[in-house]
PDB file of C-alpha atoms in Angstrom:
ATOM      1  CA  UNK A   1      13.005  37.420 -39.043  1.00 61.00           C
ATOM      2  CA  UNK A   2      13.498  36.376 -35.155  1.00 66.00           C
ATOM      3  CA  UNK A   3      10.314  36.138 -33.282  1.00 75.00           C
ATOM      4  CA  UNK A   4       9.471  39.514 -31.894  1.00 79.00           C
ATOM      5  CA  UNK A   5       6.572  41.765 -29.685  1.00 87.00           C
ATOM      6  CA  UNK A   6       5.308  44.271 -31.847  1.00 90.00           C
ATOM      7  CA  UNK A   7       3.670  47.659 -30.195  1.00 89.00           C
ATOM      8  CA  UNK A   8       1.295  49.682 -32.647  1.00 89.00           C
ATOM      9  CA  UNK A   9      -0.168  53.495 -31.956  1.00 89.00           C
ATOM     10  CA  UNK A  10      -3.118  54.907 -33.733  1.00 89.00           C
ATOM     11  CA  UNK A  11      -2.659  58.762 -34.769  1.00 86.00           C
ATOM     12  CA  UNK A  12      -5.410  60.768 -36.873  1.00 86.00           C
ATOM     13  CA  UNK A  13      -3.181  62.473 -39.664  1.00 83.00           C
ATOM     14  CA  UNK A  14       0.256  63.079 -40.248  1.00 81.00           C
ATOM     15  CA  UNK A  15       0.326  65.526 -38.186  1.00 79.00           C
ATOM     16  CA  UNK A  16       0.901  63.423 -35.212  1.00 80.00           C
ATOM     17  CA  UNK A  17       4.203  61.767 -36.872  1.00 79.00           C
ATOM     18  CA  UNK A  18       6.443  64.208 -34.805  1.00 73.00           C
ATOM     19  CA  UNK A  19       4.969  63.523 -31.414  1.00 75.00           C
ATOM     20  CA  UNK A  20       5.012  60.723 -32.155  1.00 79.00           C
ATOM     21  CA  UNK A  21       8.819  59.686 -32.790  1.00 71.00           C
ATOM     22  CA  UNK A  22       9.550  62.458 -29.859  1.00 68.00           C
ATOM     23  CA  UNK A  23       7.395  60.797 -27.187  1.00 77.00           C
ATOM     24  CA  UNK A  24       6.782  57.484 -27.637  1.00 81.00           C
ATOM     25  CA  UNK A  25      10.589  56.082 -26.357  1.00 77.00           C
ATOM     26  CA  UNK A  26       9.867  57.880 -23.347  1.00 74.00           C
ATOM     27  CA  UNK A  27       6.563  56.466 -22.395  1.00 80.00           C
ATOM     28  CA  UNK A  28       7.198  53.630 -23.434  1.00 83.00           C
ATOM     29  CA  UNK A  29       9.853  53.123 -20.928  1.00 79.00           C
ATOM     30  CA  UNK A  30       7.998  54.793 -18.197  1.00 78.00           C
ATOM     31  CA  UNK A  31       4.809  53.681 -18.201  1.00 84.00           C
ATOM     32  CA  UNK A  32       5.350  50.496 -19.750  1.00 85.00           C
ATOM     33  CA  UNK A  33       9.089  49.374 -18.910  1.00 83.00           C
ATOM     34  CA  UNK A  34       9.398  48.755 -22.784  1.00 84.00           C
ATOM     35  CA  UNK A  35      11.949  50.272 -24.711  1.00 80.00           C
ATOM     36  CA  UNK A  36      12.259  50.033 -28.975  1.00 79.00           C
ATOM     37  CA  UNK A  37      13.293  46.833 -30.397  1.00 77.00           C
ATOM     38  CA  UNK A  38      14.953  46.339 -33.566  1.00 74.00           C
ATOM     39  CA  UNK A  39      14.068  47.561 -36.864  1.00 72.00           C
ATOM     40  CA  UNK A  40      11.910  47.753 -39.198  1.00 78.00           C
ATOM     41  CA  UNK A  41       9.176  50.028 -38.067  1.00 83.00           C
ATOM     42  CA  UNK A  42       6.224  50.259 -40.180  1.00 87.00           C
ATOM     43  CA  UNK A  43       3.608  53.067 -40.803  1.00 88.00           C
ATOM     44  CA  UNK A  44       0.329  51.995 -42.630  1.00 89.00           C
ATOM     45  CA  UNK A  45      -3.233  53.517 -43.045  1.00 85.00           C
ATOM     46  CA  UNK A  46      -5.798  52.356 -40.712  1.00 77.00           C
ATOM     47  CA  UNK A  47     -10.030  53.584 -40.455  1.00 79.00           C
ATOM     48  CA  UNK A  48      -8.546  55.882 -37.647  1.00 73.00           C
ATOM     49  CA  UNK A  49      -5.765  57.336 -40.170  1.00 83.00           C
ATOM     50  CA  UNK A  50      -2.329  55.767 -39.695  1.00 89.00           C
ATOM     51  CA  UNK A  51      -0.892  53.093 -37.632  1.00 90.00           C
ATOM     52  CA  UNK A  52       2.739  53.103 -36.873  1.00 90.00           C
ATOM     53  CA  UNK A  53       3.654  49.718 -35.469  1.00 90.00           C
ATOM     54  CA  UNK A  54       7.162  48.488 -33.958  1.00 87.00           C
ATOM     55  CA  UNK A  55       9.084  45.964 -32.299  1.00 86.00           C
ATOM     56  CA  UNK A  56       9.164  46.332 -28.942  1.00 86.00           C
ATOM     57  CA  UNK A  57      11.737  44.686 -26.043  1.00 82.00           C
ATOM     58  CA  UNK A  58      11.769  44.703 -22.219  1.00 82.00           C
ATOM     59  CA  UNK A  59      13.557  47.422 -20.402  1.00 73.00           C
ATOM     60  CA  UNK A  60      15.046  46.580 -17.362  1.00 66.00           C
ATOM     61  CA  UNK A  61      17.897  48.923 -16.125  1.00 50.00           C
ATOM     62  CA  UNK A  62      19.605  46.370 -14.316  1.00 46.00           C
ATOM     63  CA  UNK A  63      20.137  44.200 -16.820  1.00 49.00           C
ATOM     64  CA  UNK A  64      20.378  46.898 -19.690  1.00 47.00           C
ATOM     65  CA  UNK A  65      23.575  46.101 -22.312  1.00 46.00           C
ATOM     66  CA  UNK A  66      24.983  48.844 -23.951  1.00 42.00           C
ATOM     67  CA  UNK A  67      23.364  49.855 -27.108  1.00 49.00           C
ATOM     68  CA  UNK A  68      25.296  50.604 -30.276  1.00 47.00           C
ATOM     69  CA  UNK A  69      25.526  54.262 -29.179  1.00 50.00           C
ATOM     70  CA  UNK A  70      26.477  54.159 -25.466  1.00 52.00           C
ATOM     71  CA  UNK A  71      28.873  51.350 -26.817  1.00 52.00           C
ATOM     72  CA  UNK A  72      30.763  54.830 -28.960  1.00 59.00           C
ATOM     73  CA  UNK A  73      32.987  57.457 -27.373  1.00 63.00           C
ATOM     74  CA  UNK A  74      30.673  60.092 -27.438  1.00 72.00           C
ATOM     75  CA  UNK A  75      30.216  63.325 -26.220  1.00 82.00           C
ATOM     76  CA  UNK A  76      27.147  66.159 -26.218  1.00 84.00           C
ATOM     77  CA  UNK A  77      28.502  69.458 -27.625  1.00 85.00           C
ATOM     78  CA  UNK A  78      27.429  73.114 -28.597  1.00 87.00           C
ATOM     79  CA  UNK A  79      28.213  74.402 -32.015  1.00 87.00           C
ATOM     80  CA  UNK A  80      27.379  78.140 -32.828  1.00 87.00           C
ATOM     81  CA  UNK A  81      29.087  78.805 -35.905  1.00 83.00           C
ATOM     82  CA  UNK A  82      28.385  81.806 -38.010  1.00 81.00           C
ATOM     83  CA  UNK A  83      29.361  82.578 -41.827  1.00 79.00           C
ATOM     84  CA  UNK A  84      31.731  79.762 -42.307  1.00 81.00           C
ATOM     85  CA  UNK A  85      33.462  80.579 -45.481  1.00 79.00           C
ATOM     86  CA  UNK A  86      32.693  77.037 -47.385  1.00 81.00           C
ATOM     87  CA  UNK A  87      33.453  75.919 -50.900  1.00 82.00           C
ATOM     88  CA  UNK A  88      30.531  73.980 -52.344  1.00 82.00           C
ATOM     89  CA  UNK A  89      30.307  70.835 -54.118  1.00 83.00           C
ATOM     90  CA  UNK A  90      27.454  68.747 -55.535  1.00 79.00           C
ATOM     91  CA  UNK A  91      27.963  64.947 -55.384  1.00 79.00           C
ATOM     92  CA  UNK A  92      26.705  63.785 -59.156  1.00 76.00           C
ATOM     93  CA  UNK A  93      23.697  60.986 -59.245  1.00 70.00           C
ATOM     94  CA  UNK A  94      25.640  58.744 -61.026  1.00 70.00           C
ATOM     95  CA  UNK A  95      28.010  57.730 -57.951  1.00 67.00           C
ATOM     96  CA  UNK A  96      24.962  56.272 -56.603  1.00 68.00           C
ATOM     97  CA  UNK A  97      26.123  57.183 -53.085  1.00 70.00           C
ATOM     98  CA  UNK A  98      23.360  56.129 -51.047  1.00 68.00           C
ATOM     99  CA  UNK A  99      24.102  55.554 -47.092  1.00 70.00           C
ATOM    100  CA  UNK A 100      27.855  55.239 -48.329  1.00 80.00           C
ATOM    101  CA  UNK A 101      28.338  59.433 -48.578  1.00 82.00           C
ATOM    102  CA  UNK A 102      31.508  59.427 -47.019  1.00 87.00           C
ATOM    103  CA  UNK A 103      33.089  56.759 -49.063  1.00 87.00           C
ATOM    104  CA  UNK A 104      31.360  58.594 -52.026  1.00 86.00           C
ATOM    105  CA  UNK A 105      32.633  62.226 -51.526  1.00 88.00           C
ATOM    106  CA  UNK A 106      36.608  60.990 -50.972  1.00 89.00           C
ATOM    107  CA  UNK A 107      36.614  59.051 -54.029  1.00 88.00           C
ATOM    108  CA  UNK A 108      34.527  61.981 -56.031  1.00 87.00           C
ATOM    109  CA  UNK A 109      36.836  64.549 -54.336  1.00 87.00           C
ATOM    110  CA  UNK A 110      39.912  63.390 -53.796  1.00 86.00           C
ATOM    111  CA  UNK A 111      41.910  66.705 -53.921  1.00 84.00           C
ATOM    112  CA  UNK A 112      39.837  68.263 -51.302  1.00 85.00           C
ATOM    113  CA  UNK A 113      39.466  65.184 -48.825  1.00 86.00           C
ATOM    114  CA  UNK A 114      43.049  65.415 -49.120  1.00 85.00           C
ATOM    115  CA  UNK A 115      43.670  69.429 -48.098  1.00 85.00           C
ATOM    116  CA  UNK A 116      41.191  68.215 -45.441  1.00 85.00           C
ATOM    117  CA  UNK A 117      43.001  65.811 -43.907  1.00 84.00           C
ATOM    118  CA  UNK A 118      45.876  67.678 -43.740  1.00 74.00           C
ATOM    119  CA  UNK A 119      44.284  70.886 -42.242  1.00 80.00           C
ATOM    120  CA  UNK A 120      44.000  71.182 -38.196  1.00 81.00           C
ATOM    121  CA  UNK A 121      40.657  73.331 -39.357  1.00 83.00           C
ATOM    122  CA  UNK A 122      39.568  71.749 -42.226  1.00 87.00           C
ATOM    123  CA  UNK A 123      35.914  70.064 -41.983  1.00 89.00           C
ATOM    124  CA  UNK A 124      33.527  67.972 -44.475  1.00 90.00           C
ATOM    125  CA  UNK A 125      29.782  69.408 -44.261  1.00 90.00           C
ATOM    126  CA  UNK A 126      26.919  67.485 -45.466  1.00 86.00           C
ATOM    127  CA  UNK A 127      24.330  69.735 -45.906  1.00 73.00           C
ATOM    128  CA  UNK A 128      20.731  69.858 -47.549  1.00 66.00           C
ATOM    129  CA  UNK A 129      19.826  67.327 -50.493  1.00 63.00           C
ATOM    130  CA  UNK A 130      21.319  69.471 -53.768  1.00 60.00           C
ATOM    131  CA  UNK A 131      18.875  71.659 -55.590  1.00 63.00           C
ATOM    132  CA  UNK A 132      20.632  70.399 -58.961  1.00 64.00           C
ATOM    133  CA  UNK A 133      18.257  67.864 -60.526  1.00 67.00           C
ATOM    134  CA  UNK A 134      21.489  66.283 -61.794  1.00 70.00           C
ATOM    135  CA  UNK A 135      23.089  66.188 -58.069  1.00 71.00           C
ATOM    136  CA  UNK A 136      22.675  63.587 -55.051  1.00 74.00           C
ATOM    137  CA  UNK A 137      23.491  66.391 -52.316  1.00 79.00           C
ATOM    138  CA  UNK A 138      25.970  68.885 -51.765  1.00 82.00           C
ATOM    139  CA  UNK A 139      29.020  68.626 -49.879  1.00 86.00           C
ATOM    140  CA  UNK A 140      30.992  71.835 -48.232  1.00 88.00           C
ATOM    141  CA  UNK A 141      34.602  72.063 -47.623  1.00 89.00           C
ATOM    142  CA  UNK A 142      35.928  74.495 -45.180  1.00 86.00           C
ATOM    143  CA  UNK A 143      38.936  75.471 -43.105  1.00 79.00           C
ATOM    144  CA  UNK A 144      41.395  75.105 -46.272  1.00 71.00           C
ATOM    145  CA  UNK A 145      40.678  78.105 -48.298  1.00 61.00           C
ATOM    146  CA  UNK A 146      44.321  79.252 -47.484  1.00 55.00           C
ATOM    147  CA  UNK A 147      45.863  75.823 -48.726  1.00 54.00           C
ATOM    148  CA  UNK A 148      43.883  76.585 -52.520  1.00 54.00           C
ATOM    149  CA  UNK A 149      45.584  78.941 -54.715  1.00 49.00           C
ATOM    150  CA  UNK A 150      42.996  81.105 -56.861  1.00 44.00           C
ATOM    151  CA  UNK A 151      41.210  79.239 -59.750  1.00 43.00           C
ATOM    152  CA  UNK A 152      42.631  75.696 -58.495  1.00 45.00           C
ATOM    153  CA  UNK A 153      40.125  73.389 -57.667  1.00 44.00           C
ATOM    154  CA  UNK A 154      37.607  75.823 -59.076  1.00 49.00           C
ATOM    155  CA  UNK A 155      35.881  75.941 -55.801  1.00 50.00           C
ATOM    156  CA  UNK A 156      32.190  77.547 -55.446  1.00 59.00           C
ATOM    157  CA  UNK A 157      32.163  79.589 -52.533  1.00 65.00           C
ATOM    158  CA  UNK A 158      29.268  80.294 -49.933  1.00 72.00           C
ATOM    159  CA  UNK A 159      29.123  80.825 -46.252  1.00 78.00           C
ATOM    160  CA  UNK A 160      27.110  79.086 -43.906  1.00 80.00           C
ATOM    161  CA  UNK A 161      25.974  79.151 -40.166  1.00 83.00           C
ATOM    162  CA  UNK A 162      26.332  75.937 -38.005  1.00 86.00           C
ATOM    163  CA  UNK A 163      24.330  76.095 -34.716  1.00 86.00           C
ATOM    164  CA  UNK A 164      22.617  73.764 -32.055  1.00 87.00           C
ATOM    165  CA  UNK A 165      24.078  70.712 -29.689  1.00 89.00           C
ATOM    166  CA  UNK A 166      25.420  67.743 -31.842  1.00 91.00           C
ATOM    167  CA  UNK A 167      26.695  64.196 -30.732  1.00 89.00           C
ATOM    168  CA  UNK A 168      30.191  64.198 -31.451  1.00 90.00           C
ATOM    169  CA  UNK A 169      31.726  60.174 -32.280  1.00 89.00           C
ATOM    170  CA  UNK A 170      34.896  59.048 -33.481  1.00 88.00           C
ATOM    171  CA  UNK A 171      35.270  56.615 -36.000  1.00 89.00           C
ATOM    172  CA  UNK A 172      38.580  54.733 -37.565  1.00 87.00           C
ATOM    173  CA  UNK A 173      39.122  51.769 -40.414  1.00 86.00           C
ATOM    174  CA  UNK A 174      40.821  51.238 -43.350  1.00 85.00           C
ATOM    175  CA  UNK A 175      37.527  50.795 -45.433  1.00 86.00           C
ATOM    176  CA  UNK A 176      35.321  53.991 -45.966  1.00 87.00           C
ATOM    177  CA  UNK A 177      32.478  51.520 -46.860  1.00 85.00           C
ATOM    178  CA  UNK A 178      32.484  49.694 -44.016  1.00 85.00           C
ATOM    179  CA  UNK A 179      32.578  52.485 -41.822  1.00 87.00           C
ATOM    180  CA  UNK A 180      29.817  54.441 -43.757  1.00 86.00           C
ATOM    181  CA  UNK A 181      27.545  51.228 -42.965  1.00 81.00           C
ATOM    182  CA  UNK A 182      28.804  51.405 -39.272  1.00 83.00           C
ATOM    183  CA  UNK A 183      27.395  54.745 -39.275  1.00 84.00           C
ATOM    184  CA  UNK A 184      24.162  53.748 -40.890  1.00 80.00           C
ATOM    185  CA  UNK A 185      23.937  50.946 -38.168  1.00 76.00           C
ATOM    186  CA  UNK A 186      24.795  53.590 -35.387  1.00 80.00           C
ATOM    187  CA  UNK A 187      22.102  56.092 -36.567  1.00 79.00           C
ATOM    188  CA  UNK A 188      19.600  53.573 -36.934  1.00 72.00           C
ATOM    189  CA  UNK A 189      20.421  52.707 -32.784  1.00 72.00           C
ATOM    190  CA  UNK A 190      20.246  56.208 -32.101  1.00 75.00           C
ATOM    191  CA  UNK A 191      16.408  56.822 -32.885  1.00 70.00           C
ATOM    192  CA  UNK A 192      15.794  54.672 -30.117  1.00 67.00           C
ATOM    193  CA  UNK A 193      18.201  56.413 -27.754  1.00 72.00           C
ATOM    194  CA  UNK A 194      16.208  57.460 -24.564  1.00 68.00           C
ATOM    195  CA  UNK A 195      17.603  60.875 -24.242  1.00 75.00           C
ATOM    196  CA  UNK A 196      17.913  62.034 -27.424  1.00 78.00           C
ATOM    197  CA  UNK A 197      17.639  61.593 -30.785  1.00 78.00           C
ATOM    198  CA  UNK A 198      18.816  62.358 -34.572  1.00 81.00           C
ATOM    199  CA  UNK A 199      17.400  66.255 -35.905  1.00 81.00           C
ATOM    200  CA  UNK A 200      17.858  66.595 -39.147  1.00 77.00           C
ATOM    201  CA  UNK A 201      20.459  69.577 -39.543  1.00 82.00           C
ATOM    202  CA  UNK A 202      24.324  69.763 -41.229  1.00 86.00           C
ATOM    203  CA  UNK A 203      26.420  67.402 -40.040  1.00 89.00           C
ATOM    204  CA  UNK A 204      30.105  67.461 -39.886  1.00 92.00           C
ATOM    205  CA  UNK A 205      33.259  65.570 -40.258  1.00 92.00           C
ATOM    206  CA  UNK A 206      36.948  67.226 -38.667  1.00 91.00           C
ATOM    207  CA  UNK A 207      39.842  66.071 -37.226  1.00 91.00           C
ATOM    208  CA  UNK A 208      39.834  63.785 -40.711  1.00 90.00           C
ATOM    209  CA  UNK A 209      43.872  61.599 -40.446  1.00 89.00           C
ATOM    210  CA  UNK A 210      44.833  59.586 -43.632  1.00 85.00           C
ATOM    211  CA  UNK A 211      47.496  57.224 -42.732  1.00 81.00           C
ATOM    212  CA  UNK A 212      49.414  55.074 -45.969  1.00 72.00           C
ATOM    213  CA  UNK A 213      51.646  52.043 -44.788  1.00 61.00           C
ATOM    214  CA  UNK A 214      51.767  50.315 -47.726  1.00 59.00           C
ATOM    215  CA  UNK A 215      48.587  48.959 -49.487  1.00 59.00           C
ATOM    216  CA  UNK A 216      46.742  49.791 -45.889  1.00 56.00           C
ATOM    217  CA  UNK A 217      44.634  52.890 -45.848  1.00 71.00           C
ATOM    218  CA  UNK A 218      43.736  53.885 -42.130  1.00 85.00           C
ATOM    219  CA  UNK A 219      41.095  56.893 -42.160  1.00 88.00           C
ATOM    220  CA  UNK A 220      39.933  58.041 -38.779  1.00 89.00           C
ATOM    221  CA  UNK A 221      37.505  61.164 -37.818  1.00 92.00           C
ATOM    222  CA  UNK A 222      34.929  62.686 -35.715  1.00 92.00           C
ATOM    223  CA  UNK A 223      32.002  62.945 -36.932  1.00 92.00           C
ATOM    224  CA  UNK A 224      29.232  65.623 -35.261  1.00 92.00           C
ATOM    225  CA  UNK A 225      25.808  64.361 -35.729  1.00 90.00           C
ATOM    226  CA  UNK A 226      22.875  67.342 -34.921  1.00 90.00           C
ATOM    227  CA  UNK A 227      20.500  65.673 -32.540  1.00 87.00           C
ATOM    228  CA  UNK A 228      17.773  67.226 -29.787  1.00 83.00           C
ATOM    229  CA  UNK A 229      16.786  66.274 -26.626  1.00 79.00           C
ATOM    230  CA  UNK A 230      13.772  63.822 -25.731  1.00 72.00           C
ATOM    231  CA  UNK A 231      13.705  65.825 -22.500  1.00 65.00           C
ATOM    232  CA  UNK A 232      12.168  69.474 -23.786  1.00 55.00           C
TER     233      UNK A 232
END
């Protein structure tokens, strides 16, 4: 690993994990002119209770490059969505998805990723881990319900409520893998964003174009990513 200044906090019980990750960027930059450096972050027990210690880089705002995030077109927007009809899926544990979900669910659901990207209102929800014990997570499809004749597909059908303000990015390729370890990269940035950062929450993928030119495979979409402000 590159040489590196590491910054370590002592906090009495778990407990103090929360405040921790909420307020930590921001004193760090204003009381110390420090912002995160790069990963990994470690959390160990200590006589005090736990340590959480991290690398740790200048922050000057003159000089400041763009981080992964700023680098995206992104955008800060509102979703209050109520009963969503949804049909619901559970990813099985044998795909061994991992980080790569969205690579995962088109090749596990190729008749729906389909209807979506050929729907102005069709969307991809990733929602809570599955409660099958034979299941990775669940994945909802929505917007398409009109495009599915009855019994096709065999859908299971729920409805769901989508609310707070999500980071909306777009993202394009003509690999699903590489793109699904973009996204791992760009999440991994946004944690030490200094005016917001990742809540967990459903996130969502719309506005999904599939374009075939011969053996090429370009996929582009926005993805919404639920996130809260540093600022509260």
């Amino acid at each position: 690993m590159p040489e590196r200044h590491i910054g370590s906090i002592d906090v009495p019980s778990t407990e103090y994990i929360e405040a921790v990750y909420f307020h930590l960027g921001i004193r760090l930059k204003e009381e110390h002119h420090l912002r995160f450096g790069p990963l990994p972050y470690c959390w160990g027990t200590s006589d005090t209770g736990l340590t959480f210690s991290f690398a740790v880089e200048p922050f000057d705002a003159s000089k400041q490059t763009l981080t992964h995030v700023d680098a995206f077109p992104v955008s800060v927007i509102s979703l209050n969505l109520i009963d969503i009809p949804v049909s619901r899926h559970s990813l099985a544990k044998e795909k061994h998805a991992g980080t790569r979900r969205i690579a995962s669910v088109f090749d596990a659901f190729p008749s729906w990723t389909h209807l979506i990207a050929n729907s102005e209102e069709g969307m991809m929800v990733f929602g809570d881990p599955s409660a099958h014990y034979d299941a990775q997570f669940d994945v909802y499809f929505t917007g398409v319900e009109e495009s599915v004749e009855e019994g096709e597909l065999h859908p299971d059908r729920y409805s769901i409520n989508i609310a707070g303000c999500y980071l909306a990015s777009t993202w394009k390729g003509d690999n699903l893998f590489d793109i699904d370890s973009d996204i791992e990269r760009f999440y991994h940035y946004l944690n030490r964003h200094s005016e917001f950062y990742y809540s967990a929450g459903p996130e969502i993928i719309r506005d999904v174009k599939v374009t075939d030119t011969g053996d090429v495979h370009s996929v582009s979409f926005e993805l919404l990513t639920p996130i809260r402000s540093r600022q509260r």
